[in-house]
Short mmCIF file of C-alpha atoms in Angstrom, two decimals:
data_model
loop_
_atom_site.label_atom_id
_atom_site.label_comp_id
_atom_site.label_asym_id
_atom_site.label_seq_id
_atom_site.Cartn_x
_atom_site.Cartn_y
_atom_site.Cartn_z
CA SER A 743 38.04 -44.07 -21.01
CA MET A 744 36.18 -45.25 -24.09
CA LEU A 745 37.05 -47.32 -27.14
CA VAL A 746 35.81 -46.06 -30.49
CA ALA A 747 36.26 -47.17 -34.07
CA THR A 748 37.31 -44.34 -36.37
CA ARG A 749 39.19 -43.87 -39.60
CA PHE A 750 42.16 -41.63 -40.29
CA GLY A 751 43.63 -43.73 -43.13
CA SER A 752 42.05 -46.21 -45.49
CA THR A 753 40.33 -48.38 -42.85
CA ALA A 754 38.57 -47.91 -39.52
CA GLN A 755 40.67 -48.87 -36.48
CA LEU A 756 40.26 -48.91 -32.70
CA HIS A 757 41.15 -45.79 -30.74
CA ARG A 758 41.05 -44.91 -27.07
CA VAL A 759 39.52 -41.63 -25.90
CA ALA A 760 40.26 -40.71 -22.27
CA ALA A 761 37.55 -38.03 -21.92
CA PRO A 762 35.06 -36.06 -24.04
CA GLY A 763 37.04 -33.86 -26.41
CA ALA A 764 40.31 -35.63 -25.69
CA ALA A 765 42.68 -36.80 -28.39
CA ARG A 766 42.10 -40.18 -29.99
CA VAL A 767 44.97 -42.60 -29.39
CA GLN A 768 45.15 -45.29 -32.08
CA LEU A 769 45.47 -48.86 -30.76
CA THR A 770 45.22 -51.08 -33.86
CA PHE A 771 47.07 -50.68 -37.16
CA PHE A 772 45.80 -53.16 -39.74
CA ASP A 773 45.12 -53.09 -43.46
CA GLU A 774 41.72 -54.62 -42.68
CA PRO A 775 39.04 -52.62 -40.83
CA VAL A 776 38.23 -53.19 -37.16
CA ALA A 777 34.58 -52.27 -36.64
CA GLY A 778 34.43 -52.46 -32.86
CA ALA A 779 35.45 -54.20 -29.65
CA VAL A 780 34.00 -55.57 -26.43
CA VAL A 781 35.74 -54.79 -23.14
CA ARG A 782 36.29 -57.39 -20.42
CA PRO A 783 34.47 -56.00 -17.34
CA GLY A 784 36.72 -54.67 -14.61
CA THR A 785 39.79 -54.55 -16.85
CA SER A 786 41.33 -52.60 -19.72
CA GLU A 787 41.45 -55.77 -21.84
CA PHE A 788 39.23 -56.14 -24.90
CA VAL A 789 38.38 -58.51 -27.73
CA PHE A 790 37.91 -57.55 -31.36
CA ALA A 791 37.37 -59.37 -34.66
CA ARG A 792 38.98 -58.87 -38.06
CA ASP A 793 39.46 -60.84 -41.25
CA VAL A 794 42.36 -61.03 -43.69
CA GLY A 795 42.09 -59.65 -47.20
CA GLY A 796 38.31 -59.33 -47.00
CA ASP A 797 37.75 -63.10 -46.77
CA GLU A 798 35.11 -62.55 -44.02
CA TYR A 799 36.53 -65.42 -41.95
CA TYR A 800 36.74 -63.22 -38.90
CA GLN A 801 39.14 -64.21 -36.14
CA GLY A 802 38.92 -63.02 -32.54
CA PHE A 803 41.87 -61.30 -30.87
CA ALA A 804 42.45 -60.25 -27.26
CA ARG A 805 44.72 -57.48 -26.08
CA GLY A 806 45.09 -54.60 -23.62
CA LEU A 807 45.65 -50.89 -24.08
CA THR A 808 49.35 -51.68 -24.57
CA GLY A 809 51.10 -54.69 -26.03
CA THR A 810 50.18 -56.95 -28.90
CA GLU A 811 47.05 -58.95 -29.66
CA ALA A 812 46.71 -62.71 -29.23
CA GLN A 813 44.42 -64.77 -31.46
CA ILE A 814 41.82 -66.71 -29.46
CA THR A 815 39.83 -68.40 -32.23
CA GLU A 816 40.58 -71.27 -34.60
CA PRO A 817 41.93 -70.58 -38.11
CA GLY A 818 39.53 -71.46 -40.91
CA THR A 819 36.45 -70.49 -38.91
CA ARG A 820 34.18 -67.44 -38.95
CA ASN A 821 33.64 -65.81 -35.54
CA SER A 822 31.40 -62.99 -34.34
CA GLY A 823 29.15 -61.78 -31.51
CA PHE A 824 31.69 -61.74 -28.67
CA GLU A 825 30.15 -61.22 -25.23
CA PHE A 826 31.67 -61.28 -21.73
CA SER A 827 29.88 -62.29 -18.55
CA ARG A 828 29.35 -59.45 -16.08
CA ASP A 829 32.21 -60.60 -13.87
CA GLY A 830 34.53 -61.01 -16.85
CA ALA A 831 35.11 -64.70 -16.05
CA LEU A 832 33.50 -66.04 -19.24
CA LEU A 833 33.67 -65.15 -22.92
CA THR A 834 31.11 -66.44 -25.41
CA TRP A 835 30.68 -65.99 -29.16
CA SER A 836 29.32 -67.69 -32.31
CA ARG A 837 31.46 -69.73 -34.72
CA ALA A 838 30.93 -71.41 -38.07
CA GLY A 839 33.25 -73.50 -40.23
CA LYS A 840 33.87 -72.99 -43.93
CA GLY A 841 30.75 -73.76 -45.95
CA ASP A 842 28.73 -74.41 -42.77
CA PRO A 843 25.50 -72.36 -42.47
CA ASP A 844 25.07 -73.33 -38.81
CA TYR A 845 26.72 -71.30 -36.05
CA ASP A 846 27.87 -72.95 -32.81
CA ILE A 847 27.93 -71.14 -29.46
CA MET A 848 31.45 -71.10 -28.03
CA VAL A 849 32.65 -70.38 -24.48
CA MET A 850 36.10 -69.78 -23.04
CA THR A 851 37.78 -68.57 -19.88
CA PRO A 852 39.46 -65.28 -20.89
CA GLY A 853 43.22 -65.57 -21.09
CA ARG A 854 43.08 -69.37 -21.37
CA PRO A 855 42.52 -70.42 -25.00
CA GLU A 856 42.90 -74.09 -23.99
CA THR A 857 39.49 -73.84 -22.26
CA ARG A 858 37.72 -72.99 -25.53
CA ARG A 859 34.81 -75.36 -26.14
CA VAL A 860 31.54 -75.76 -28.02
CA ALA A 861 28.69 -75.04 -25.60
CA LEU A 862 26.01 -75.63 -28.25
CA GLU A 863 26.08 -77.11 -31.71
CA GLY A 864 23.79 -74.53 -33.18
CA LYS A 865 21.43 -74.57 -36.12
CA GLY A 866 21.10 -71.52 -38.32
CA ALA A 867 22.31 -68.00 -37.56
CA MET A 868 22.60 -68.33 -33.79
CA ALA A 869 24.50 -65.78 -31.71
CA PRO A 870 24.91 -65.01 -28.01
CA LEU A 871 23.24 -61.81 -26.84
CA GLU A 872 24.15 -61.74 -23.15
CA VAL A 873 25.32 -63.93 -20.28
CA SER A 874 22.98 -64.14 -17.28
CA PRO A 875 24.01 -62.31 -14.09
CA ASP A 876 24.91 -65.62 -12.39
CA GLY A 877 27.00 -66.73 -15.39
CA ARG A 878 25.07 -69.98 -15.80
CA ARG A 879 22.97 -69.22 -18.89
CA VAL A 880 23.38 -67.47 -22.22
CA LEU A 881 20.62 -65.60 -24.02
CA VAL A 882 20.84 -66.74 -27.65
CA GLY A 883 19.24 -65.15 -30.69
CA ASN A 884 18.42 -67.09 -33.85
CA ALA A 885 17.83 -64.96 -36.96
CA ILE A 886 15.59 -66.94 -39.30
CA SER A 887 14.64 -64.21 -41.79
CA ASN A 888 14.25 -60.46 -41.93
CA VAL A 889 10.79 -60.83 -40.34
CA GLU A 890 11.42 -63.69 -37.91
CA ALA A 891 13.92 -64.23 -35.11
CA GLU A 892 13.79 -66.36 -31.98
CA LEU A 893 15.14 -66.06 -28.44
CA HIS A 894 16.53 -69.04 -26.55
CA LEU A 895 18.13 -69.78 -23.19
CA LEU A 896 21.23 -71.95 -23.16
CA ASP A 897 22.09 -73.69 -19.89
CA LEU A 898 25.88 -73.93 -19.88
CA ALA A 899 26.08 -76.86 -17.47
CA SER A 900 23.68 -79.16 -19.31
CA GLY A 901 23.86 -77.72 -22.83
CA ARG A 902 20.05 -77.59 -22.89
CA LEU A 903 18.50 -75.00 -25.21
CA THR A 904 15.02 -73.68 -24.41
CA GLU A 905 13.04 -71.31 -26.60
CA ILE A 906 11.66 -68.26 -24.82
CA ARG A 907 7.98 -67.65 -25.45
CA PRO A 908 7.32 -69.90 -28.48
CA THR A 909 4.61 -68.35 -30.68
CA GLU A 910 2.84 -69.17 -33.90
CA GLY A 911 3.59 -67.05 -36.93
CA ALA A 912 6.57 -64.87 -37.75
CA ILE A 913 7.68 -62.86 -34.70
CA ARG A 914 10.96 -60.96 -34.62
CA TYR A 915 13.03 -60.35 -31.49
CA ASP A 916 15.91 -57.88 -31.80
CA GLY A 917 18.56 -57.91 -29.07
CA GLY A 918 18.11 -58.93 -25.49
CA ALA A 919 19.30 -58.26 -21.96
CA PHE A 920 18.72 -59.97 -18.63
CA THR A 921 17.15 -57.99 -15.83
CA ALA A 922 19.33 -57.60 -12.72
CA ASP A 923 17.67 -60.55 -10.96
CA GLY A 924 18.03 -62.81 -14.01
CA ARG A 925 14.32 -63.68 -13.94
CA SER A 926 13.30 -61.78 -17.07
CA VAL A 927 14.74 -60.51 -20.32
CA ILE A 928 14.15 -57.21 -22.09
CA THR A 929 14.03 -57.25 -25.87
CA VAL A 930 12.50 -55.49 -28.89
CA SER A 931 9.57 -57.37 -30.43
CA ASP A 932 6.87 -56.76 -33.02
CA GLU A 933 4.52 -59.35 -31.50
CA GLY A 934 0.94 -58.02 -31.56
CA ALA A 935 2.04 -54.56 -32.70
CA ASP A 936 2.44 -52.53 -35.87
CA VAL A 937 5.92 -51.35 -34.79
CA PRO A 938 8.75 -53.00 -32.81
CA GLN A 939 8.27 -52.35 -29.09
CA LEU A 940 10.30 -52.71 -25.90
CA VAL A 941 9.00 -55.68 -23.93
CA ARG A 942 9.93 -57.59 -20.79
CA ILE A 943 9.42 -61.37 -20.85
CA ASP A 944 9.21 -63.36 -17.63
CA LEU A 945 11.36 -66.47 -17.99
CA ALA A 946 9.22 -68.56 -15.63
CA ASP A 947 5.83 -68.17 -17.31
CA GLY A 948 6.57 -66.31 -20.58
CA LYS A 949 4.39 -63.35 -19.58
CA ARG A 950 5.03 -60.37 -21.87
CA THR A 951 4.88 -56.76 -20.65
CA VAL A 952 5.16 -53.74 -22.96
CA LEU A 953 7.49 -51.26 -21.22
CA VAL A 954 6.52 -48.13 -23.18
CA PRO A 955 2.88 -48.47 -24.20
CA GLY A 956 1.48 -46.34 -27.00
CA LEU A 957 4.67 -45.81 -29.01
CA LYS A 958 3.87 -44.98 -32.63
CA TRP A 959 7.45 -45.32 -33.88
CA ASP A 960 9.92 -48.17 -34.25
CA VAL A 961 12.28 -48.88 -31.37
CA GLU A 962 15.71 -49.18 -33.03
CA GLY A 963 17.77 -50.46 -30.12
CA PHE A 964 18.38 -50.20 -26.40
CA ASP A 965 20.83 -50.72 -23.56
CA LEU A 966 20.22 -51.63 -19.93
CA SER A 967 22.49 -50.35 -17.18
CA GLU A 968 24.44 -53.06 -15.35
CA ASP A 969 22.36 -52.72 -12.18
CA GLY A 970 19.17 -52.95 -14.26
CA SER A 971 17.73 -49.67 -13.02
CA LEU A 972 18.00 -47.55 -16.17
CA LEU A 973 16.97 -48.22 -19.74
CA ALA A 974 18.14 -46.17 -22.71
CA TYR A 975 16.45 -46.71 -26.06
CA SER A 976 16.24 -45.13 -29.48
CA VAL A 977 13.06 -44.44 -31.45
CA ASN A 978 13.07 -43.78 -35.19
CA GLU A 979 10.79 -40.82 -35.84
CA ASP A 980 10.35 -40.19 -39.58
CA GLY A 981 13.87 -41.44 -40.32
CA LEU A 982 15.61 -39.64 -37.44
CA SER A 983 16.65 -41.17 -34.12
CA THR A 984 15.49 -39.92 -30.74
CA VAL A 985 17.23 -41.22 -27.61
CA ARG A 986 15.05 -41.69 -24.54
CA LEU A 987 15.74 -42.74 -20.94
CA MET A 988 13.52 -44.36 -18.33
CA GLU A 989 13.67 -45.89 -14.87
CA VAL A 990 12.89 -49.58 -15.20
CA GLY A 991 11.28 -50.02 -11.79
CA ASN A 992 8.52 -47.44 -12.16
CA GLY A 993 8.59 -46.62 -15.89
CA ARG A 994 9.31 -42.94 -15.22
CA ALA A 995 10.81 -41.09 -18.17
CA LEU A 996 14.01 -39.16 -17.50
CA LYS A 997 15.29 -36.07 -19.25
CA ALA A 998 16.60 -37.11 -22.64
CA PRO A 999 19.80 -35.74 -24.19
CA ALA A 1000 19.55 -33.00 -26.82
CA LEU A 1001 21.26 -34.34 -29.94
CA PRO A 1002 21.69 -33.16 -33.54
CA ALA A 1003 19.26 -34.59 -36.07
CA GLY A 1004 20.71 -37.92 -37.20
CA VAL A 1005 20.60 -41.70 -37.06
CA LEU A 1006 21.77 -43.73 -34.08
CA THR A 1007 24.81 -45.99 -34.53
CA GLY A 1008 25.44 -47.06 -30.93
CA LEU A 1009 24.09 -46.90 -27.38
CA LYS A 1010 26.01 -48.11 -24.32
CA PHE A 1011 25.98 -47.37 -20.57
CA SER A 1012 29.24 -46.97 -18.70
CA PRO A 1013 29.94 -49.76 -16.16
CA ASP A 1014 28.74 -47.57 -13.26
CA GLY A 1015 25.55 -46.61 -15.11
CA ARG A 1016 26.15 -42.88 -14.65
CA ARG A 1017 27.01 -42.09 -18.26
CA LEU A 1018 25.72 -43.11 -21.65
CA ALA A 1019 27.73 -43.39 -24.87
CA ILE A 1020 25.76 -42.42 -27.98
CA GLY A 1021 26.94 -42.97 -31.53
CA LEU A 1022 25.24 -40.75 -34.08
CA SER A 1023 25.57 -40.07 -37.80
CA ALA A 1024 24.19 -36.72 -38.95
CA ALA A 1025 24.11 -34.71 -42.14
CA THR A 1026 27.17 -32.74 -41.02
CA ALA A 1027 29.14 -35.69 -39.58
CA THR A 1028 29.34 -39.28 -40.80
CA GLY A 1029 29.88 -40.58 -37.27
CA ASP A 1030 30.26 -38.89 -33.87
CA VAL A 1031 30.23 -40.23 -30.33
CA TYR A 1032 28.66 -38.39 -27.41
CA SER A 1033 28.85 -39.01 -23.66
#
């Protein structure tokens, strides 16, 4: 099944949809909106964030498809960017205290709030993007401005933070995912280009490879299947989104889905990599989800 955020009343809440066209079953019932959730791999458990009264001090909550939620973050802090490791054994997110502009990187064993700890005392708007396949490192993004953002590797055992491909000048990296072998990351970067491009960066030597050469449009976002074999990405063509698919190993383009004219709001592979969830807002619908 799939979790979606949708609104029947005054605020968006989480719903479960068992199959395309099936009824939406509401899971959360709050006065405050719930914009989304991240599912713990291999389970029906998930984590979501919400604030109280619009104070923007978002707390993280864990729950299953039935039962009540349990708060997993500390009161008086602002929390976001929740990410699970691929085996579901680790949860990481970013946290800042009141009046603190610097976000720390937190880690915790799911279901055991007493294991919550600071993995990195961050500086600036740092957030985890993904946990490495072996669970030992976290890919961390640091948003400096609207034209500059860095990528870093955080070693969880030592706490050492290493910048990936340091460059001179303002370069922006948007998003990031480890390849299946953990030796490279895929991200969107405007380095040396007029538009943001999909690139693969080797973590050993920093070598940068453009995955789709010759693109004339901005890459908006992407998702990599869990086995690393398929890449889905969205290109903004004159204000409208086009979803494209490719095989990572050989760069071969696959047949893309036919979608209404609109703007992408989400892109996510199913755990087995056989299906792709696509969120799209069009002129005739403020937000639909396709599979």
